[in-house]
PDB file of C-alpha atoms in Angstrom:
ATOM      1  CA  MET I1398     -23.179   5.705  -1.044  1.00  0.00           C
ATOM      2  CA  ASN I1399     -20.072   7.494  -2.400  1.00  0.00           C
ATOM      3  CA  GLY I1400     -19.063   7.315  -6.043  1.00  0.00           C
ATOM      4  CA  PRO I1401     -16.397   4.723  -6.893  1.00  0.00           C
ATOM      5  CA  LEU I1402     -12.648   5.229  -6.532  1.00  0.00           C
ATOM      6  CA  ARG I1403     -10.886   4.925  -9.883  1.00  0.00           C
ATOM      7  CA  VAL I1404      -7.133   4.270  -9.967  1.00  0.00           C
ATOM      8  CA  GLY I1405      -5.655   3.508 -13.379  1.00  0.00           C
ATOM      9  CA  ASN I1406      -7.866   0.804 -14.884  1.00  0.00           C
ATOM     10  CA  TYR I1407      -9.181  -0.264 -11.480  1.00  0.00           C
ATOM     11  CA  GLU I1408     -12.413   0.707  -9.766  1.00  0.00           C
ATOM     12  CA  PHE I1409     -13.307   0.262  -6.108  1.00  0.00           C
ATOM     13  CA  GLY I1410     -16.594   0.725  -4.290  1.00  0.00           C
ATOM     14  CA  SER I1411     -14.780   1.687  -1.085  1.00  0.00           C
ATOM     15  CA  ARG I1412     -12.464   4.644  -0.594  1.00  0.00           C
ATOM     16  CA  LEU I1413     -10.661   2.915   2.243  1.00  0.00           C
ATOM     17  CA  ILE I1414      -7.532   0.820   1.644  1.00  0.00           C
ATOM     18  CA  VAL I1415      -6.389  -1.318   4.565  1.00  0.00           C
ATOM     19  CA  GLY I1416      -3.123  -3.014   5.549  1.00  0.00           C
ATOM     20  CA  THR I1417      -2.511  -6.541   6.809  1.00  0.00           C
ATOM     21  CA  GLY I1418       0.202  -5.782   9.390  1.00  0.00           C
ATOM     22  CA  LYS I1419       0.272  -5.695  13.186  1.00  0.00           C
ATOM     23  CA  TYR I1420      -3.140  -7.219  13.998  1.00  0.00           C
ATOM     24  CA  PRO I1421      -3.476  -9.182  17.257  1.00  0.00           C
ATOM     25  CA  SER I1422      -4.347 -12.254  15.132  1.00  0.00           C
ATOM     26  CA  LEU I1423      -5.042 -13.168  11.521  1.00  0.00           C
ATOM     27  CA  GLU I1424      -8.649 -13.923  12.427  1.00  0.00           C
ATOM     28  CA  ILE I1425      -9.104 -10.409  13.797  1.00  0.00           C
ATOM     29  CA  MET I1426      -7.447  -9.058  10.643  1.00  0.00           C
ATOM     30  CA  GLN I1427      -9.980 -10.892   8.471  1.00  0.00           C
ATOM     31  CA  GLN I1428     -12.888  -9.584  10.565  1.00  0.00           C
ATOM     32  CA  ALA I1429     -11.457  -6.054  10.435  1.00  0.00           C
ATOM     33  CA  HIS I1430     -11.116  -6.201   6.652  1.00  0.00           C
ATOM     34  CA  GLN I1431     -14.743  -7.235   6.425  1.00  0.00           C
ATOM     35  CA  ALA I1432     -15.921  -4.523   8.829  1.00  0.00           C
ATOM     36  CA  SER I1433     -13.933  -1.855   6.967  1.00  0.00           C
ATOM     37  CA  GLY I1434     -15.789  -2.519   3.720  1.00  0.00           C
ATOM     38  CA  THR I1435     -12.479  -2.196   1.860  1.00  0.00           C
ATOM     39  CA  GLY I1436     -11.942  -3.576  -1.618  1.00  0.00           C
ATOM     40  CA  MET I1437      -8.137  -3.447  -1.520  1.00  0.00           C
ATOM     41  CA  VAL I1438      -5.623  -4.664   1.052  1.00  0.00           C
ATOM     42  CA  THR I1439      -1.857  -4.233   1.122  1.00  0.00           C
ATOM     43  CA  VAL I1440       0.824  -6.883   1.625  1.00  0.00           C
ATOM     44  CA  ALA I1441       4.597  -6.713   1.960  1.00  0.00           C
ATOM     45  CA  ILE I1442       7.129  -8.850   0.082  1.00  0.00           C
ATOM     46  CA  ARG I1443       9.855 -10.673   2.005  1.00  0.00           C
ATOM     47  CA  ARG I1444      12.228 -13.590   1.630  1.00  0.00           C
ATOM     48  CA  ILE I1445      10.759 -16.976   2.562  1.00  0.00           C
ATOM     49  CA  ASN I1446      12.061 -18.539   5.746  1.00  0.00           C
ATOM     50  CA  LEU I1447      14.351 -21.354   4.611  1.00  0.00           C
ATOM     51  CA  ASP I1448      13.929 -23.005   8.029  1.00  0.00           C
ATOM     52  CA  ASP I1449      10.146 -23.160   7.549  1.00  0.00           C
ATOM     53  CA  PRO I1450       9.804 -23.369   3.764  1.00  0.00           C
ATOM     54  CA  THR I1451       6.264 -24.757   3.687  1.00  0.00           C
ATOM     55  CA  GLY I1452       4.865 -22.157   6.099  1.00  0.00           C
ATOM     56  CA  LYS I1453       1.667 -20.349   5.206  1.00  0.00           C
ATOM     57  CA  THR I1454       1.895 -16.952   3.555  1.00  0.00           C
ATOM     58  CA  MET I1455      -0.372 -13.933   3.893  1.00  0.00           C
ATOM     59  CA  LEU I1456      -2.124 -15.053   0.705  1.00  0.00           C
ATOM     60  CA  ASP I1457      -3.682 -17.919   2.682  1.00  0.00           C
ATOM     61  CA  TYR I1458      -5.635 -15.324   4.700  1.00  0.00           C
ATOM     62  CA  ILE I1459      -6.925 -13.043   1.940  1.00  0.00           C
ATOM     63  CA  ASP I1460      -9.988 -13.908  -0.130  1.00  0.00           C
ATOM     64  CA  ARG I1461      -8.872 -12.636  -3.504  1.00  0.00           C
ATOM     65  CA  SER I1462     -12.402 -12.846  -4.901  1.00  0.00           C
ATOM     66  CA  ARG I1463     -13.301 -10.054  -2.432  1.00  0.00           C
ATOM     67  CA  TYR I1464     -10.106  -8.064  -2.104  1.00  0.00           C
ATOM     68  CA  THR I1465      -7.685  -6.719  -4.675  1.00  0.00           C
ATOM     69  CA  ILE I1466      -4.145  -7.070  -3.365  1.00  0.00           C
ATOM     70  CA  LEU I1467      -1.863  -4.039  -3.385  1.00  0.00           C
ATOM     71  CA  PRO I1468       1.709  -5.243  -2.792  1.00  0.00           C
ATOM     72  CA  ASN I1469       4.157  -2.727  -1.374  1.00  0.00           C
ATOM     73  CA  THR I1470       7.893  -2.187  -1.592  1.00  0.00           C
ATOM     74  CA  ALA I1471       8.155  -1.378   2.120  1.00  0.00           C
ATOM     75  CA  GLY I1472      11.650  -1.666   3.516  1.00  0.00           C
ATOM     76  CA  CYS I1473      13.351  -0.741   0.249  1.00  0.00           C
ATOM     77  CA  THR I1474      15.824   2.126   0.453  1.00  0.00           C
ATOM     78  CA  THR I1475      16.907   2.381  -3.189  1.00  0.00           C
ATOM     79  CA  ALA I1476      15.080   2.578  -6.505  1.00  0.00           C
ATOM     80  CA  LYS I1477      16.854  -0.612  -7.614  1.00  0.00           C
ATOM     81  CA  GLU I1478      15.554  -2.625  -4.641  1.00  0.00           C
ATOM     82  CA  ALA I1479      12.063  -1.229  -5.093  1.00  0.00           C
ATOM     83  CA  VAL I1480      11.942  -2.109  -8.792  1.00  0.00           C
ATOM     84  CA  LEU I1481      13.055  -5.701  -8.172  1.00  0.00           C
ATOM     85  CA  THR I1482      10.580  -6.041  -5.285  1.00  0.00           C
ATOM     86  CA  ALA I1483       7.777  -4.749  -7.521  1.00  0.00           C
ATOM     87  CA  GLN I1484       8.715  -7.198 -10.260  1.00  0.00           C
ATOM     88  CA  LEU I1485       8.740 -10.088  -7.775  1.00  0.00           C
ATOM     89  CA  ALA I1486       5.354  -8.963  -6.444  1.00  0.00           C
ATOM     90  CA  ARG I1487       3.940  -8.864  -9.966  1.00  0.00           C
ATOM     91  CA  GLU I1488       5.213 -12.360 -10.659  1.00  0.00           C
ATOM     92  CA  LEU I1489       3.838 -13.660  -7.345  1.00  0.00           C
ATOM     93  CA  LEU I1490       0.447 -11.946  -7.401  1.00  0.00           C
ATOM     94  CA  GLU I1491      -0.183 -11.506 -11.128  1.00  0.00           C
ATOM     95  CA  THR I1492      -0.987  -7.848 -10.627  1.00  0.00           C
ATOM     96  CA  ASP I1493       0.448  -4.670 -12.103  1.00  0.00           C
ATOM     97  CA  LEU I1494      -0.521  -2.697  -8.988  1.00  0.00           C
ATOM     98  CA  ILE I1495       2.333  -1.566  -6.771  1.00  0.00           C
ATOM     99  CA  LYS I1496       2.479   0.660  -3.725  1.00  0.00           C
ATOM    100  CA  LEU I1497       5.895   2.217  -4.249  1.00  0.00           C
ATOM    101  CA  GLU I1498       7.701   2.960  -1.026  1.00  0.00           C
ATOM    102  CA  VAL I1499      11.374   3.933  -0.938  1.00  0.00           C
ATOM    103  CA  ILE I1500      12.389   4.838   2.590  1.00  0.00           C
ATOM    104  CA  GLY I1501      14.968   7.548   3.156  1.00  0.00           C
ATOM    105  CA  ASP I1502      15.268   7.543   6.941  1.00  0.00           C
ATOM    106  CA  ALA I1503      14.776   4.696   9.412  1.00  0.00           C
ATOM    107  CA  GLN I1504      13.516   6.820  12.287  1.00  0.00           C
ATOM    108  CA  THR I1505      10.892   8.925  10.515  1.00  0.00           C
ATOM    109  CA  LEU I1506      10.229   6.445   7.685  1.00  0.00           C
ATOM    110  CA  TYR I1507      10.008   9.494   5.464  1.00  0.00           C
ATOM    111  CA  PRO I1508      10.356   8.569   1.800  1.00  0.00           C
ATOM    112  CA  ASP I1509      13.450   9.247  -0.273  1.00  0.00           C
ATOM    113  CA  THR I1510      11.798  11.512  -2.824  1.00  0.00           C
ATOM    114  CA  ALA I1511      14.584  11.386  -5.418  1.00  0.00           C
ATOM    115  CA  GLU I1512      14.774   7.567  -5.374  1.00  0.00           C
ATOM    116  CA  THR I1513      10.972   7.299  -5.371  1.00  0.00           C
ATOM    117  CA  ILE I1514      10.773   9.372  -8.569  1.00  0.00           C
ATOM    118  CA  VAL I1515      13.518   7.312 -10.267  1.00  0.00           C
ATOM    119  CA  ALA I1516      11.739   4.066  -9.316  1.00  0.00           C
ATOM    120  CA  ALA I1517       8.339   5.433 -10.403  1.00  0.00           C
ATOM    121  CA  ARG I1518       9.643   6.275 -13.880  1.00  0.00           C
ATOM    122  CA  GLU I1519      11.139   2.834 -14.313  1.00  0.00           C
ATOM    123  CA  LEU I1520       8.056   1.006 -13.041  1.00  0.00           C
ATOM    124  CA  VAL I1521       5.692   3.030 -15.238  1.00  0.00           C
ATOM    125  CA  ARG I1522       7.923   2.214 -18.228  1.00  0.00           C
ATOM    126  CA  ASP I1523       7.692  -1.467 -17.216  1.00  0.00           C
ATOM    127  CA  GLY I1524       3.876  -1.358 -17.292  1.00  0.00           C
ATOM    128  CA  PHE I1525       3.053  -1.043 -13.605  1.00  0.00           C
ATOM    129  CA  THR I1526       0.126   0.865 -12.106  1.00  0.00           C
ATOM    130  CA  VAL I1527       2.187   2.842  -9.604  1.00  0.00           C
ATOM    131  CA  LEU I1528       0.835   4.268  -6.328  1.00  0.00           C
ATOM    132  CA  PRO I1529       3.734   6.047  -4.630  1.00  0.00           C
ATOM    133  CA  TYR I1530       3.963   6.852  -0.922  1.00  0.00           C
ATOM    134  CA  ILE I1531       5.407  10.342  -0.714  1.00  0.00           C
ATOM    135  CA  VAL I1532       5.783  13.375   1.539  1.00  0.00           C
ATOM    136  CA  ASP I1533       2.922  15.892   1.656  1.00  0.00           C
ATOM    137  CA  ASP I1534       4.830  18.033  -0.828  1.00  0.00           C
ATOM    138  CA  PRO I1535       2.917  19.400  -3.840  1.00  0.00           C
ATOM    139  CA  THR I1536       6.058  19.524  -6.003  1.00  0.00           C
ATOM    140  CA  ALA I1537       7.006  15.921  -5.260  1.00  0.00           C
ATOM    141  CA  CYS I1538       3.430  14.848  -6.045  1.00  0.00           C
ATOM    142  CA  LYS I1539       3.545  16.755  -9.338  1.00  0.00           C
ATOM    143  CA  ARG I1540       6.830  15.068 -10.301  1.00  0.00           C
ATOM    144  CA  LEU I1541       5.308  11.654  -9.600  1.00  0.00           C
ATOM    145  CA  GLU I1542       2.210  12.493 -11.588  1.00  0.00           C
ATOM    146  CA  ASP I1543       4.435  13.625 -14.479  1.00  0.00           C
ATOM    147  CA  ALA I1544       6.302  10.318 -14.173  1.00  0.00           C
ATOM    148  CA  GLY I1545       3.042   8.555 -14.998  1.00  0.00           C
ATOM    149  CA  CYS I1546       1.906   7.376 -11.574  1.00  0.00           C
ATOM    150  CA  ALA I1547      -1.760   6.346 -11.380  1.00  0.00           C
ATOM    151  CA  ALA I1548      -2.209   8.118  -8.028  1.00  0.00           C
ATOM    152  CA  VAL I1549      -0.145  10.003  -5.474  1.00  0.00           C
ATOM    153  CA  MET I1550      -0.157   9.001  -1.820  1.00  0.00           C
ATOM    154  CA  PRO I1551       1.054  11.796   0.460  1.00  0.00           C
ATOM    155  CA  LEU I1552       1.493  10.976   4.132  1.00  0.00           C
ATOM    156  CA  GLY I1553      -0.746  12.640   6.687  1.00  0.00           C
ATOM    157  CA  ALA I1554       1.858  12.007   9.397  1.00  0.00           C
ATOM    158  CA  PRO I1555       4.734   9.524   9.831  1.00  0.00           C
ATOM    159  CA  ILE I1556       3.901   5.832   9.269  1.00  0.00           C
ATOM    160  CA  GLY I1557       2.418   4.228  12.369  1.00  0.00           C
ATOM    161  CA  SER I1558       2.410   7.525  14.317  1.00  0.00           C
ATOM    162  CA  GLY I1559      -1.361   8.057  14.477  1.00  0.00           C
ATOM    163  CA  LEU I1560      -0.796  11.823  14.594  1.00  0.00           C
ATOM    164  CA  GLY I1561      -3.541  12.547  12.063  1.00  0.00           C
ATOM    165  CA  ILE I1562      -3.393  15.010   9.191  1.00  0.00           C
ATOM    166  CA  CYS I1563      -0.537  17.257  10.330  1.00  0.00           C
ATOM    167  CA  ASN I1564      -0.632  19.708   7.423  1.00  0.00           C
ATOM    168  CA  ARG I1565      -4.135  20.120   6.048  1.00  0.00           C
ATOM    169  CA  TYR I1566      -3.014  23.006   3.881  1.00  0.00           C
ATOM    170  CA  SER I1567      -0.413  21.058   1.923  1.00  0.00           C
ATOM    171  CA  ILE I1568      -2.882  18.179   1.436  1.00  0.00           C
ATOM    172  CA  SER I1569      -5.438  20.717   0.131  1.00  0.00           C
ATOM    173  CA  ILE I1570      -2.875  22.164  -2.283  1.00  0.00           C
ATOM    174  CA  ILE I1571      -1.980  18.675  -3.523  1.00  0.00           C
ATOM    175  CA  VAL I1572      -5.692  17.922  -4.083  1.00  0.00           C
ATOM    176  CA  GLU I1573      -6.154  21.211  -5.939  1.00  0.00           C
ATOM    177  CA  HIS I1574      -3.311  20.567  -8.359  1.00  0.00           C
ATOM    178  CA  ALA I1575      -3.438  16.804  -8.877  1.00  0.00           C
ATOM    179  CA  SER I1576      -5.117  15.309 -11.906  1.00  0.00           C
ATOM    180  CA  VAL I1577      -4.656  11.761 -10.590  1.00  0.00           C
ATOM    181  CA  PRO I1578      -6.327  10.420  -7.423  1.00  0.00           C
ATOM    182  CA  VAL I1579      -4.824  11.607  -4.129  1.00  0.00           C
ATOM    183  CA  ILE I1580      -4.732   8.959  -1.405  1.00  0.00           C
ATOM    184  CA  VAL I1581      -3.612   9.879   2.112  1.00  0.00           C
ATOM    185  CA  ASP I1582      -1.255   7.089   3.140  1.00  0.00           C
ATOM    186  CA  ALA I1583      -0.095   6.967   6.759  1.00  0.00           C
ATOM    187  CA  GLY I1584      -0.792   8.985   9.873  1.00  0.00           C
ATOM    188  CA  VAL I1585      -4.502   8.337  10.431  1.00  0.00           C
ATOM    189  CA  GLY I1586      -4.980   7.435  14.108  1.00  0.00           C
ATOM    190  CA  THR I1587      -8.723   7.596  14.632  1.00  0.00           C
ATOM    191  CA  ALA I1588     -11.976   8.112  12.757  1.00  0.00           C
ATOM    192  CA  SER I1589     -11.930  11.922  12.816  1.00  0.00           C
ATOM    193  CA  ASP I1590      -8.515  11.912  11.111  1.00  0.00           C
ATOM    194  CA  ALA I1591      -9.955   9.875   8.248  1.00  0.00           C
ATOM    195  CA  ALA I1592     -12.985  12.152   8.007  1.00  0.00           C
ATOM    196  CA  ILE I1593     -10.759  15.264   7.934  1.00  0.00           C
ATOM    197  CA  ALA I1594      -8.656  13.784   5.139  1.00  0.00           C
ATOM    198  CA  MET I1595     -11.752  13.003   3.095  1.00  0.00           C
ATOM    199  CA  GLU I1596     -13.279  16.431   3.778  1.00  0.00           C
ATOM    200  CA  LEU I1597     -10.143  17.970   2.274  1.00  0.00           C
ATOM    201  CA  GLY I1598     -11.123  16.258  -0.965  1.00  0.00           C
ATOM    202  CA  VAL I1599      -8.666  13.384  -1.128  1.00  0.00           C
ATOM    203  CA  ASP I1600      -9.964  10.426  -3.096  1.00  0.00           C
ATOM    204  CA  ALA I1601      -9.173   7.715  -0.556  1.00  0.00           C
ATOM    205  CA  VAL I1602      -7.316   6.891   2.633  1.00  0.00           C
ATOM    206  CA  LEU I1603      -4.856   4.031   3.187  1.00  0.00           C
ATOM    207  CA  MET I1604      -4.288   2.899   6.752  1.00  0.00           C
ATOM    208  CA  ASN I1605      -2.879   0.004   8.724  1.00  0.00           C
ATOM    209  CA  THR I1606      -1.884   0.800  12.316  1.00  0.00           C
ATOM    210  CA  GLY I1607      -4.897   3.054  12.935  1.00  0.00           C
ATOM    211  CA  ILE I1608      -7.076  -0.045  12.713  1.00  0.00           C
ATOM    212  CA  ALA I1609      -4.671  -2.834  13.698  1.00  0.00           C
ATOM    213  CA  ALA I1610      -3.389  -1.153  16.876  1.00  0.00           C
ATOM    214  CA  ALA I1611      -6.810   0.000  18.106  1.00  0.00           C
ATOM    215  CA  GLY I1612      -8.160  -1.555  21.297  1.00  0.00           C
ATOM    216  CA  ASP I1613     -10.828  -3.269  19.206  1.00  0.00           C
ATOM    217  CA  PRO I1614      -9.576  -3.391  15.612  1.00  0.00           C
ATOM    218  CA  VAL I1615     -12.868  -4.715  14.209  1.00  0.00           C
ATOM    219  CA  LYS I1616     -14.874  -1.898  15.793  1.00  0.00           C
ATOM    220  CA  MET I1617     -12.295   0.676  14.644  1.00  0.00           C
ATOM    221  CA  ALA I1618     -12.448  -0.748  11.108  1.00  0.00           C
ATOM    222  CA  ARG I1619     -16.178  -0.035  11.075  1.00  0.00           C
ATOM    223  CA  ALA I1620     -15.555   3.451  12.515  1.00  0.00           C
ATOM    224  CA  MET I1621     -13.044   4.135   9.738  1.00  0.00           C
ATOM    225  CA  ARG I1622     -15.483   2.922   7.116  1.00  0.00           C
ATOM    226  CA  LEU I1623     -18.148   5.329   8.379  1.00  0.00           C
ATOM    227  CA  ALA I1624     -15.645   8.182   8.743  1.00  0.00           C
ATOM    228  CA  VAL I1625     -14.380   7.781   5.183  1.00  0.00           C
ATOM    229  CA  GLU I1626     -17.935   7.637   3.856  1.00  0.00           C
ATOM    230  CA  SER I1627     -19.147  10.623   5.864  1.00  0.00           C
ATOM    231  CA  GLY I1628     -16.032  12.671   5.125  1.00  0.00           C
ATOM    232  CA  ARG I1629     -16.492  12.046   1.418  1.00  0.00           C
ATOM    233  CA  LEU I1630     -20.192  12.922   1.587  1.00  0.00           C
ATOM    234  CA  ALA I1631     -19.364  16.159   3.426  1.00  0.00           C
ATOM    235  CA  PHE I1632     -16.776  17.028   0.768  1.00  0.00           C
ATOM    236  CA  GLU I1633     -19.253  16.327  -2.027  1.00  0.00           C
ATOM    237  CA  ALA I1634     -21.985  18.284  -0.227  1.00  0.00           C
ATOM    238  CA  GLY I1635     -19.719  21.316   0.225  1.00  0.00           C
ATOM    239  CA  ARG I1636     -19.363  22.754   3.702  1.00  0.00           C
ATOM    240  CA  MET I1637     -20.921  26.075   4.770  1.00  0.00           C
ATOM    241  CA  ALA I1638     -18.745  29.169   4.832  1.00  0.00           C
ATOM    242  CA  LYS I1639     -17.041  29.864   8.166  1.00  0.00           C
ATOM    243  CA  LYS I1640     -18.085  33.100   9.896  1.00  0.00           C
ATOM    244  CA  LEU I1641     -16.550  34.922  12.810  1.00  0.00           C
ATOM    245  CA  TYR I1642     -19.821  35.882  14.568  1.00  0.00           C
ATOM    246  CA  ALA I1643     -23.046  34.102  15.426  1.00  0.00           C
ATOM    247  CA  ASN I1644     -25.925  33.936  12.994  1.00  0.00           C
ATOM    248  CA  ALA I1645     -29.214  32.843  14.627  1.00  0.00           C
ATOM    249  CA  SER I1646     -30.961  29.792  13.218  1.00  0.00           C
ATOM    250  CA  SER I1647     -34.383  30.840  14.644  1.00  0.00           C
ATOM    251  CA  PRO I1648     -36.390  33.932  13.584  1.00  0.00           C
ATOM    252  CA  VAL I1649     -35.187  37.167  15.173  1.00  0.00           C
ATOM    253  CA  THR I1650     -38.604  38.877  14.826  1.00  0.00           C
ATOM    254  CA  ASP I1651     -41.923  38.482  16.783  1.00  0.00           C
ATOM    255  CA  LEU I1652     -40.093  37.673  20.003  1.00  0.00           C
ATOM    256  CA  ILE I1653     -42.368  37.266  23.065  1.00  0.00           C
ATOM    257  CA  GLY I1654     -42.490  40.427  25.177  1.00  0.00           C
ATOM    258  CA  SER I1655     -40.918  42.564  22.502  1.00  0.00           C
ATOM    259  CA  ALA I1656     -42.369  45.950  21.629  1.00  0.00           C
ATOM    260  CA  LYS I1657     -44.506  46.175  18.472  1.00  0.00           C
TER     261      LYS I1657
ATOM    262  CA  MET K 701      29.221 -24.885  -7.251  1.00  0.00           C
ATOM    263  CA  LYS K 702      28.279 -22.147  -4.855  1.00  0.00           C
ATOM    264  CA  ALA K 703      25.184 -19.975  -4.904  1.00  0.00           C
ATOM    265  CA  THR K 704      23.638 -17.511  -2.481  1.00  0.00           C
ATOM    266  CA  VAL K 705      20.027 -18.327  -1.598  1.00  0.00           C
ATOM    267  CA  ASN K 706      18.204 -15.592   0.341  1.00  0.00           C
ATOM    268  CA  GLY K 707      21.561 -14.328   1.542  1.00  0.00           C
ATOM    269  CA  GLU K 708      22.871 -17.768   2.647  1.00  0.00           C
ATOM    270  CA  GLN K 709      25.782 -19.489   0.905  1.00  0.00           C
ATOM    271  CA  ARG K 710      24.820 -22.956  -0.407  1.00  0.00           C
ATOM    272  CA  ILE K 711      26.722 -25.697  -2.202  1.00  0.00           C
ATOM    273  CA  LEU K 712      24.703 -26.986  -5.156  1.00  0.00           C
ATOM    274  CA  ASP K 713      25.267 -29.739  -7.707  1.00  0.00           C
ATOM    275  CA  LEU K 714      26.380 -28.501 -11.116  1.00  0.00           C
ATOM    276  CA  GLY K 715      23.383 -27.851 -13.331  1.00  0.00           C
ATOM    277  CA  THR K 716      20.899 -27.488 -10.477  1.00  0.00           C
ATOM    278  CA  THR K 717      17.752 -25.819 -11.829  1.00  0.00           C
ATOM    279  CA  VAL K 718      15.553 -23.391  -9.922  1.00  0.00           C
ATOM    280  CA  GLY K 719      12.891 -26.104  -9.763  1.00  0.00           C
ATOM    281  CA  ARG K 720      15.332 -28.600  -8.260  1.00  0.00           C
ATOM    282  CA  LEU K 721      16.620 -26.054  -5.746  1.00  0.00           C
ATOM    283  CA  LEU K 722      13.058 -25.395  -4.572  1.00  0.00           C
ATOM    284  CA  ALA K 723      12.431 -29.141  -4.231  1.00  0.00           C
ATOM    285  CA  GLU K 724      15.662 -29.626  -2.269  1.00  0.00           C
ATOM    286  CA  LEU K 725      14.734 -26.766   0.036  1.00  0.00           C
ATOM    287  CA  GLY K 726      11.245 -28.215   0.499  1.00  0.00           C
ATOM    288  CA  VAL K 727       9.605 -25.043  -0.813  1.00  0.00           C
ATOM    289  CA  ARG K 728       6.156 -25.445  -2.314  1.00  0.00           C
ATOM    290  CA  ASP K 729       6.078 -23.450  -5.523  1.00  0.00           C
ATOM    291  CA  ALA K 730       2.661 -21.869  -4.824  1.00  0.00           C
ATOM    292  CA  GLY K 731       2.818 -18.528  -3.097  1.00  0.00           C
ATOM    293  CA  ILE K 732       6.418 -17.736  -3.973  1.00  0.00           C
ATOM    294  CA  ALA K 733       8.366 -15.923  -6.680  1.00  0.00           C
ATOM    295  CA  VAL K 734      12.021 -16.193  -7.640  1.00  0.00           C
ATOM    296  CA  ALA K 735      14.686 -13.846  -8.938  1.00  0.00           C
ATOM    297  CA  VAL K 736      18.207 -14.832  -9.941  1.00  0.00           C
ATOM    298  CA  ASN K 737      20.798 -12.056 -10.105  1.00  0.00           C
ATOM    299  CA  ASP K 738      18.019  -9.420  -9.900  1.00  0.00           C
ATOM    300  CA  ARG K 739      16.058 -10.901 -12.802  1.00  0.00           C
ATOM    301  CA  ILE K 740      12.678 -12.607 -12.412  1.00  0.00           C
ATOM    302  CA  VAL K 741      12.522 -16.305 -13.286  1.00  0.00           C
ATOM    303  CA  ARG K 742       8.998 -17.092 -14.479  1.00  0.00           C
ATOM    304  CA  LYS K 743       7.289 -20.055 -12.841  1.00  0.00           C
ATOM    305  CA  ALA K 744       7.060 -21.835 -16.197  1.00  0.00           C
ATOM    306  CA  ALA K 745      10.865 -21.645 -16.514  1.00  0.00           C
ATOM    307  CA  PHE K 746      11.738 -23.040 -13.061  1.00  0.00           C
ATOM    308  CA  ASP K 747      12.644 -26.490 -14.407  1.00  0.00           C
ATOM    309  CA  GLU K 748      14.724 -25.159 -17.310  1.00  0.00           C
ATOM    310  CA  HIS K 749      16.616 -22.351 -15.589  1.00  0.00           C
ATOM    311  CA  ALA K 750      19.984 -23.871 -14.629  1.00  0.00           C
ATOM    312  CA  LEU K 751      21.836 -21.974 -11.926  1.00  0.00           C
ATOM    313  CA  GLN K 752      25.442 -20.904 -12.435  1.00  0.00           C
ATOM    314  CA  ASP K 753      28.315 -20.715  -9.966  1.00  0.00           C
ATOM    315  CA  GLY K 754      28.062 -17.488  -7.984  1.00  0.00           C
ATOM    316  CA  ASP K 755      24.358 -16.873  -8.683  1.00  0.00           C
ATOM    317  CA  ALA K 756      22.323 -14.924  -6.144  1.00  0.00           C
ATOM    318  CA  VAL K 757      18.849 -16.404  -5.733  1.00  0.00           C
ATOM    319  CA  GLU K 758      15.976 -14.611  -4.007  1.00  0.00           C
ATOM    320  CA  ILE K 759      12.845 -16.572  -3.085  1.00  0.00           C
ATOM    321  CA  ILE K 760      10.023 -14.376  -1.772  1.00  0.00           C
ATOM    322  CA  ARG K 761       6.473 -14.579  -0.444  1.00  0.00           C
ATOM    323  CA  ALA K 762       3.756 -12.174   0.667  1.00  0.00           C
ATOM    324  CA  VAL K 763       3.731 -11.227   4.353  1.00  0.00           C
ATOM    325  CA  ALA K 764       1.741  -8.869   6.553  1.00  0.00           C
ATOM    326  CA  GLY K 765       2.333  -5.211   5.816  1.00  0.00           C
ATOM    327  CA  GLY K 766       0.796  -1.814   5.333  1.00  0.00           C
TER     328      GLY K 766
END
């Protein structure tokens, strides 16, 4: 229905990217992924549990013939940690895709912009297709684009907050100035949030908690799919101009009982 | 010799390779990746890469995340 999403050398039919965290069960996660229509799902990278070394990993629950995996560097607080995590992810998953996330503050989970830019430069130099999570700051997005990132991923609101798109104006400015895809990452809490993001002209939306923490994650995944599609269609169609006063839709002449 | 494996101190035989360490730990080598002293050890090199005293080994997997 919508045109494809192109990020670096990759192309996706869906403009919705979905996480794998916080679902009530892995079975519900799989059903939600299917209902969302997504072509790309995120995973995190962590140490194996030495007390349960043969335990299953998330890869046992993702059909890689259907979904491209986007590993993240979640939890990293320095560029050095993020670069090593990305390299481990590449070795594990045989992908050059990386969702770069360098956290600057544990309470807000806002990114450390300076460290994110340092890590982005190094990862681009190392051949990665870098998708950085960043604040909704046009300058920070520009710096990341200049660093060679394949997309920029400004937050709509803090991770896991479900507050929606808190600053539509800064997202619009980022869209206006970016020459790489803009993906809203974090903050979407319900379908209208996703539609608003897409109507602002962003290229895609990445979400996890908005689906996983819904009362019925599978139903919400379908709602998000429809919202992303309809928001994109509305953006492509171009909305009508806003007016302060009413403008009748029916003829204002030949009214019954009116004087000739 | 001593090495740190995922943050835990371990006593290893001299000359222990990454491959042998994984076998001793009972780790299947599908679905994991390894770094030693912040450098990736490719899967093909697991059986040749001999660990040194004081090495820091990280063994990772994919987990749920957003």
